[in-house]
């Protein structure tokens, strides 16, 4: 192996060596310490037909190539747990955290997000947060970032009105938790 590198270096000019070495170092630094994502759980607390429509809007948006969310969402690298979610995160827990603002349950939810791992998958270091839709009173989306206490919220439509597709997409991007996992 050493002979290969020394013969390669001899063949390259001084400038070529610098370009090669700098690109090699940049490649190593870019791939070392990289945490893909964000990895997010989606929970819809509205199980009506309208709630299914919101699920469809989010699923289509996330699957489209046009999603970017100002560079926060990386197609093929970010994950949205929509149908399958961590077993410790159920609707009851989410209701207590997001609708009743239960601080003890919020800590439990944050721990469940942080400690989640999926055997046989590419990550073992938790999830970055959760995005929730509720139509209790008014239609709104909320989010909680792992290791944070503050719940973010965006009202999508007033009482009795249906949220528009663009409003749901914009709220998803606005509420998308940042990457919290260590690289």
Tab-separated table of N, CA, C and O in Angstrom, residues 92-152:
chain	number	residue	atom	x	y	z
A	92	UNK	N	-51.965	8.694	23.579
A	92	UNK	CA	-52.261	9.169	24.932
A	92	UNK	C	-51.115	10.032	25.472
A	92	UNK	O	-51.347	11.110	26.021
A	93	UNK	N	-49.885	9.561	25.320
A	93	UNK	CA	-48.719	10.329	25.760
A	93	UNK	C	-48.642	11.662	25.018
A	93	UNK	O	-48.428	12.717	25.617
A	94	UNK	N	-48.855	11.621	23.720
A	94	UNK	CA	-48.782	12.835	22.903
A	94	UNK	C	-49.867	13.837	23.320
A	94	UNK	O	-49.597	15.034	23.431
A	95	UNK	N	-51.079	13.362	23.582
A	95	UNK	CA	-52.155	14.251	24.055
A	95	UNK	C	-51.773	14.933	25.371
A	95	UNK	O	-51.985	16.130	25.540
A	96	UNK	N	-51.221	14.142	26.300
A	96	UNK	CA	-50.847	14.697	27.607
A	96	UNK	C	-49.766	15.769	27.460
A	96	UNK	O	-49.787	16.772	28.155
A	97	UNK	N	-48.844	15.544	26.541
A	97	UNK	CA	-47.743	16.499	26.358
A	97	UNK	C	-48.208	17.744	25.606
A	97	UNK	O	-47.964	18.864	26.050
A	98	UNK	N	-48.865	17.558	24.473
A	98	UNK	CA	-49.161	18.687	23.589
A	98	UNK	C	-50.474	19.408	23.894
A	98	UNK	O	-50.579	20.606	23.665
A	99	UNK	N	-51.472	18.684	24.397
A	99	UNK	CA	-52.759	19.326	24.655
A	99	UNK	C	-52.959	19.675	26.124
A	99	UNK	O	-53.587	20.673	26.441
A	100	UNK	N	-52.403	18.869	27.019
A	100	UNK	CA	-52.547	19.137	28.453
A	100	UNK	C	-51.305	19.780	29.060
A	100	UNK	O	-51.313	20.171	30.217
A	101	UNK	N	-50.224	19.843	28.267
A	101	UNK	CA	-48.957	20.484	28.682
A	101	UNK	C	-48.393	19.893	29.982
A	101	UNK	O	-47.924	20.611	30.850
A	102	UNK	N	-48.430	18.569	30.077
A	102	UNK	CA	-47.937	17.841	31.251
A	102	UNK	C	-46.407	17.772	31.197
A	102	UNK	O	-45.829	17.100	30.337
A	103	UNK	N	-45.739	18.451	32.123
A	103	UNK	CA	-44.270	18.554	32.121
A	103	UNK	C	-43.598	17.204	32.386
A	103	UNK	O	-42.544	16.912	31.798
A	104	UNK	N	-44.168	16.392	33.245
A	104	UNK	CA	-43.579	15.074	33.536
A	104	UNK	C	-43.645	14.189	32.299
A	104	UNK	O	-42.676	13.527	31.941
A	105	UNK	N	-44.792	14.205	31.627
A	105	UNK	CA	-44.941	13.405	30.409
A	105	UNK	C	-44.062	13.950	29.275
A	105	UNK	O	-43.577	13.200	28.444
A	106	UNK	N	-43.836	15.269	29.245
A	106	UNK	CA	-42.950	15.867	28.235
A	106	UNK	C	-41.534	15.333	28.383
A	106	UNK	O	-40.878	14.993	27.416
A	107	UNK	N	-41.063	15.215	29.619
A	107	UNK	CA	-39.735	14.649	29.864
A	107	UNK	C	-39.690	13.188	29.435
A	107	UNK	O	-38.729	12.742	28.822
A	108	UNK	N	-40.748	12.452	29.726
A	108	UNK	CA	-40.833	11.052	29.326
A	108	UNK	C	-40.786	10.933	27.789
A	108	UNK	O	-40.075	10.096	27.243
A	109	UNK	N	-41.523	11.805	27.101
A	109	UNK	CA	-41.527	11.804	25.639
A	109	UNK	C	-40.147	12.153	25.092
A	109	UNK	O	-39.646	11.493	24.177
A	110	UNK	N	-39.525	13.163	25.654
A	110	UNK	CA	-38.191	13.559	25.202
A	110	UNK	C	-37.185	12.418	25.389
A	110	UNK	O	-36.360	12.155	24.512
A	111	UNK	N	-37.275	11.727	26.511
A	111	UNK	CA	-36.395	10.572	26.749
A	111	UNK	C	-36.672	9.452	25.751
A	111	UNK	O	-35.747	8.805	25.259
A	112	UNK	N	-37.947	9.204	25.455
A	112	UNK	CA	-38.307	8.165	24.485
A	112	UNK	C	-37.754	8.496	23.102
A	112	UNK	O	-37.284	7.613	22.381
A	113	UNK	N	-37.775	9.764	22.729
A	113	UNK	CA	-37.215	10.195	21.442
A	113	UNK	C	-35.698	10.043	21.438
A	113	UNK	O	-35.109	9.519	20.494
A	114	UNK	N	-35.078	10.505	22.505
A	114	UNK	CA	-33.615	10.505	22.582
A	114	UNK	C	-33.036	9.096	22.604
A	114	UNK	O	-31.988	8.838	22.030
A	115	UNK	N	-33.721	8.173	23.246
A	115	UNK	CA	-33.185	6.822	23.436
A	115	UNK	C	-33.633	5.831	22.380
A	115	UNK	O	-33.224	4.674	22.408
A	116	UNK	N	-34.469	6.258	21.448
A	116	UNK	CA	-34.981	5.324	20.441
A	116	UNK	C	-33.857	4.807	19.548
A	116	UNK	O	-32.992	5.550	19.111
A	117	UNK	N	-33.879	3.519	19.309
A	117	UNK	CA	-32.946	2.921	18.351
A	117	UNK	C	-33.680	1.821	17.616
A	117	UNK	O	-34.612	1.214	18.132
A	118	UNK	N	-33.267	1.602	16.401
A	118	UNK	CA	-33.889	0.594	15.565
A	118	UNK	C	-32.802	-0.359	15.093
A	118	UNK	O	-31.933	0.014	14.299
A	119	UNK	N	-32.841	-1.560	15.587
A	119	UNK	CA	-31.828	-2.567	15.240
A	119	UNK	C	-31.924	-2.879	13.755
A	119	UNK	O	-33.010	-3.025	13.200
A	120	UNK	N	-30.770	-2.982	13.127
A	120	UNK	CA	-30.714	-3.286	11.706
A	120	UNK	C	-30.888	-2.072	10.819
A	120	UNK	O	-30.986	-2.187	9.612
A	121	UNK	N	-30.948	-0.895	11.420
A	121	UNK	CA	-31.077	0.317	10.631
A	121	UNK	C	-29.822	1.138	10.788
A	121	UNK	O	-28.986	0.851	11.629
A	122	UNK	N	-29.714	2.220	10.038
A	122	UNK	CA	-28.460	2.969	9.977
A	122	UNK	C	-28.213	3.895	11.157
A	122	UNK	O	-27.203	4.543	11.224
A	123	UNK	N	-29.148	4.008	12.056
A	123	UNK	CA	-28.906	4.887	13.200
A	123	UNK	C	-29.316	4.201	14.495
A	123	UNK	O	-30.201	3.383	14.520
A	124	UNK	N	-28.624	4.530	15.534
A	124	UNK	CA	-28.890	3.955	16.843
A	124	UNK	C	-28.885	5.039	17.903
A	124	UNK	O	-28.787	4.752	19.069
A	125	UNK	N	-28.972	6.265	17.497
A	125	UNK	CA	-28.733	7.349	18.440
A	125	UNK	C	-29.916	8.284	18.633
A	125	UNK	O	-29.764	9.445	18.905
A	126	UNK	N	-31.115	7.778	18.507
A	126	UNK	CA	-32.287	8.560	18.828
A	126	UNK	C	-32.884	9.336	17.676
A	126	UNK	O	-32.436	9.266	16.535
A	127	UNK	N	-33.931	10.064	18.017
A	127	UNK	CA	-34.663	10.891	17.065
A	127	UNK	C	-34.531	12.350	17.471
A	127	UNK	O	-34.267	12.660	18.632
A	128	UNK	N	-34.724	13.240	16.512
A	128	UNK	CA	-34.525	14.663	16.755
A	128	UNK	C	-35.752	15.364	17.327
A	128	UNK	O	-35.620	16.406	17.956
A	129	UNK	N	-36.918	14.810	17.099
A	129	UNK	CA	-38.109	15.453	17.625
A	129	UNK	C	-39.377	14.854	17.077
A	129	UNK	O	-39.372	13.817	16.413
A	130	UNK	N	-40.470	15.551	17.352
A	130	UNK	CA	-41.799	15.082	16.978
A	130	UNK	C	-42.610	16.265	16.457
A	130	UNK	O	-42.486	17.382	16.968
A	131	UNK	N	-43.422	16.003	15.432
A	131	UNK	CA	-44.353	16.989	14.896
A	131	UNK	C	-45.752	16.386	15.034
A	131	UNK	O	-45.972	15.232	14.674
A	132	UNK	N	-46.674	17.178	15.559
A	132	UNK	CA	-48.014	16.691	15.889
A	132	UNK	C	-49.064	17.574	15.227
A	132	UNK	O	-48.913	18.790	15.179
A	133	UNK	N	-50.140	16.923	14.738
A	133	UNK	CA	-51.301	17.654	14.232
A	133	UNK	C	-52.479	17.379	15.152
A	133	UNK	O	-52.703	16.245	15.582
A	134	UNK	N	-53.237	18.424	15.467
A	134	UNK	CA	-54.443	18.291	16.271
A	134	UNK	C	-55.507	19.224	15.718
A	134	UNK	O	-55.197	20.322	15.264
A	135	UNK	N	-56.748	18.773	15.788
A	135	UNK	CA	-57.868	19.606	15.375
A	135	UNK	C	-58.834	19.763	16.539
A	135	UNK	O	-60.030	19.829	16.356
A	136	UNK	N	-58.289	19.786	17.729
A	136	UNK	CA	-59.112	19.971	18.910
A	136	UNK	C	-59.267	21.474	19.152
A	136	UNK	O	-58.332	22.146	19.571
A	137	UNK	N	-60.444	21.992	18.865
A	137	UNK	CA	-60.661	23.439	18.943
A	137	UNK	C	-60.314	24.086	17.617
A	137	UNK	O	-61.179	24.395	16.826
A	138	UNK	N	-59.034	24.290	17.365
A	138	UNK	CA	-58.557	24.825	16.089
A	138	UNK	C	-57.547	23.852	15.487
A	138	UNK	O	-56.898	23.098	16.217
A	139	UNK	N	-57.434	23.879	14.186
A	139	UNK	CA	-56.454	23.032	13.516
A	139	UNK	C	-55.070	23.630	13.707
A	139	UNK	O	-54.839	24.793	13.372
A	140	UNK	N	-54.159	22.832	14.288
A	140	UNK	CA	-52.808	23.343	14.495
A	140	UNK	C	-51.797	22.207	14.445
A	140	UNK	O	-52.123	21.038	14.645
A	141	UNK	N	-50.567	22.598	14.150
A	141	UNK	CA	-49.435	21.683	14.206
A	141	UNK	C	-48.512	22.182	15.304
A	141	UNK	O	-48.376	23.389	15.512
A	142	UNK	N	-47.894	21.214	15.988
A	142	UNK	CA	-46.996	21.539	17.092
A	142	UNK	C	-45.755	20.659	16.967
A	142	UNK	O	-45.793	19.623	16.310
A	143	UNK	N	-44.682	21.080	17.620
A	143	UNK	CA	-43.480	20.251	17.611
A	143	UNK	C	-42.730	20.387	18.925
A	143	UNK	O	-42.857	21.381	19.636
A	144	UNK	N	-41.963	19.358	19.187
A	144	UNK	CA	-41.077	19.338	20.342
A	144	UNK	C	-39.745	18.789	19.864
A	144	UNK	O	-39.694	17.730	19.241
A	145	UNK	N	-38.692	19.516	20.137
A	145	UNK	CA	-37.342	19.075	19.805
A	145	UNK	C	-36.795	18.290	20.984
A	145	UNK	O	-36.956	18.698	22.129
A	146	UNK	N	-36.162	17.170	20.687
A	146	UNK	CA	-35.558	16.341	21.723
A	146	UNK	C	-34.623	17.187	22.583
A	146	UNK	O	-33.891	18.025	22.070
A	147	UNK	N	-34.675	16.991	23.885
A	147	UNK	CA	-33.857	17.684	24.882
A	147	UNK	C	-34.287	19.137	25.119
A	147	UNK	O	-33.595	19.882	25.784
A	148	UNK	N	-35.416	19.548	24.556
A	148	UNK	CA	-35.923	20.917	24.766
A	148	UNK	C	-37.231	20.853	25.552
A	148	UNK	O	-37.900	19.837	25.582
A	149	UNK	N	-37.581	21.957	26.174
A	149	UNK	CA	-38.806	22.006	26.962
A	149	UNK	C	-39.943	22.727	26.257
A	149	UNK	O	-41.102	22.504	26.540
A	150	UNK	N	-39.602	23.614	25.346
A	150	UNK	CA	-40.609	24.464	24.717
A	150	UNK	C	-41.296	23.757	23.549
A	150	UNK	O	-40.650	23.182	22.681
A	151	UNK	N	-42.616	23.825	23.548
A	151	UNK	CA	-43.417	23.298	22.445
A	151	UNK	C	-43.691	24.444	21.482
A	151	UNK	O	-44.158	25.514	21.888
A	152	UNK	N	-43.378	24.228	20.215
A	152	UNK	CA	-43.656	25.206	19.164
A	152	UNK	C	-45.042	24.902	18.598
A	152	UNK	O	-45.445	23.750	18.529
